[in-house]
Coordinates of C-alpha atoms in Angstrom, one line a residue:
M532 CA 59.1 120.5 101.1
S533 CA 59.2 121.6 97.5
K534 CA 56.3 123.1 95.6
I535 CA 55.5 120.1 93.5
C536 CA 52.2 118.4 93.0
Q537 CA 52.4 114.7 94.1
I538 CA 49.8 113.6 91.6
T539 CA 50.5 115.6 88.4
G540 CA 54.1 116.6 88.9
K541 CA 53.4 120.3 88.3
R542 CA 56.1 122.5 89.7
A543 CA 57.1 126.2 89.7
I544 CA 58.1 127.7 86.4
V545 CA 60.2 130.8 85.7
G546 CA 58.8 133.8 83.8
N547 CA 59.1 137.6 83.7
N548 CA 57.3 140.5 85.4
V549 CA 56.7 143.0 82.6
S550 CA 56.2 146.6 83.7
H551 CA 54.4 149.3 81.7
S552 CA 57.7 150.4 80.3
L553 CA 58.4 146.8 79.2
R554 CA 61.3 146.2 81.7
R555 CA 61.5 142.6 82.5
T556 CA 62.5 141.0 85.9
K557 CA 62.4 137.3 86.7
R558 CA 59.6 135.9 88.8
L559 CA 58.2 132.5 89.7
F560 CA 54.8 131.1 88.8
N561 CA 54.0 128.7 91.6
P562 CA 51.3 125.9 91.1
N563 CA 48.0 126.1 93.0
L564 CA 48.9 123.6 95.7
F565 CA 46.8 122.4 98.6
T566 CA 47.8 120.0 101.5
K567 CA 44.8 117.7 101.6
K568 CA 44.0 114.6 103.8
F569 CA 42.4 111.7 102.0
Y570 CA 41.0 108.4 103.3
Y571 CA 42.8 105.6 101.6
P572 CA 40.4 102.6 101.9
E573 CA 42.9 100.0 100.4
E574 CA 45.2 100.5 103.4
D575 CA 42.4 101.6 105.8
C576 CA 44.2 104.8 106.8
W577 CA 44.3 108.6 106.2
I578 CA 47.1 110.0 104.0
E579 CA 48.2 113.5 103.4
L580 CA 49.2 114.7 99.9
K581 CA 50.3 118.0 98.4
V582 CA 48.1 118.3 95.3
S583 CA 47.3 121.0 92.8
A584 CA 43.8 122.0 91.8
H585 CA 44.1 119.9 88.7
G586 CA 45.3 117.0 90.8
L587 CA 42.2 117.2 92.9
R588 CA 40.1 117.0 89.8
I589 CA 42.0 113.9 88.6
I590 CA 41.4 112.3 92.0
N591 CA 37.7 113.1 91.8
R592 CA 37.5 111.7 88.3
I593 CA 39.4 108.4 88.5
G594 CA 39.7 107.8 92.2
L595 CA 42.5 108.1 94.8
D596 CA 44.0 104.6 94.3
A597 CA 44.1 104.9 90.5
A598 CA 45.6 108.4 90.7
I599 CA 48.3 107.3 93.1
N600 CA 49.2 104.3 91.0
K601 CA 49.3 106.5 87.9
A602 CA 51.6 109.0 89.6
V603 CA 53.9 106.2 90.8
E604 CA 54.0 104.6 87.4
K605 CA 54.8 108.0 85.8
G606 CA 57.6 108.5 88.3
V607 CA 56.2 111.6 90.0
L608 CA 55.5 109.9 93.4
N609 CA 57.2 107.2 95.5
W610 CA 55.2 105.1 97.9
K611 CA 57.6 106.2 100.7
D612 CA 56.8 109.9 100.1
I613 CA 53.2 109.4 101.1
K614 CA 52.6 110.7 104.6
V615 CA 50.4 108.3 106.6
I616 CA 48.4 110.1 109.3
G617 CA 46.6 107.3 111.1

């Protein structure tokens, strides 16, 4: 599975390690991802999402259903990519 937030679409970006002598080597800046289980009351089941810290704040602010619908509308998430646990 790739390192992409399923709510915000954040992904790894490329940057440089800069040493004291200012030599530059490539590195990755990975997003702060968590694999979290959420109860989805609309479908009466538990789902598992890979979300960033910012994605968790969005879910807390607007709710799980609205956040998922917004991500699907934006094209970040497909309904078939949501892992249903039980």
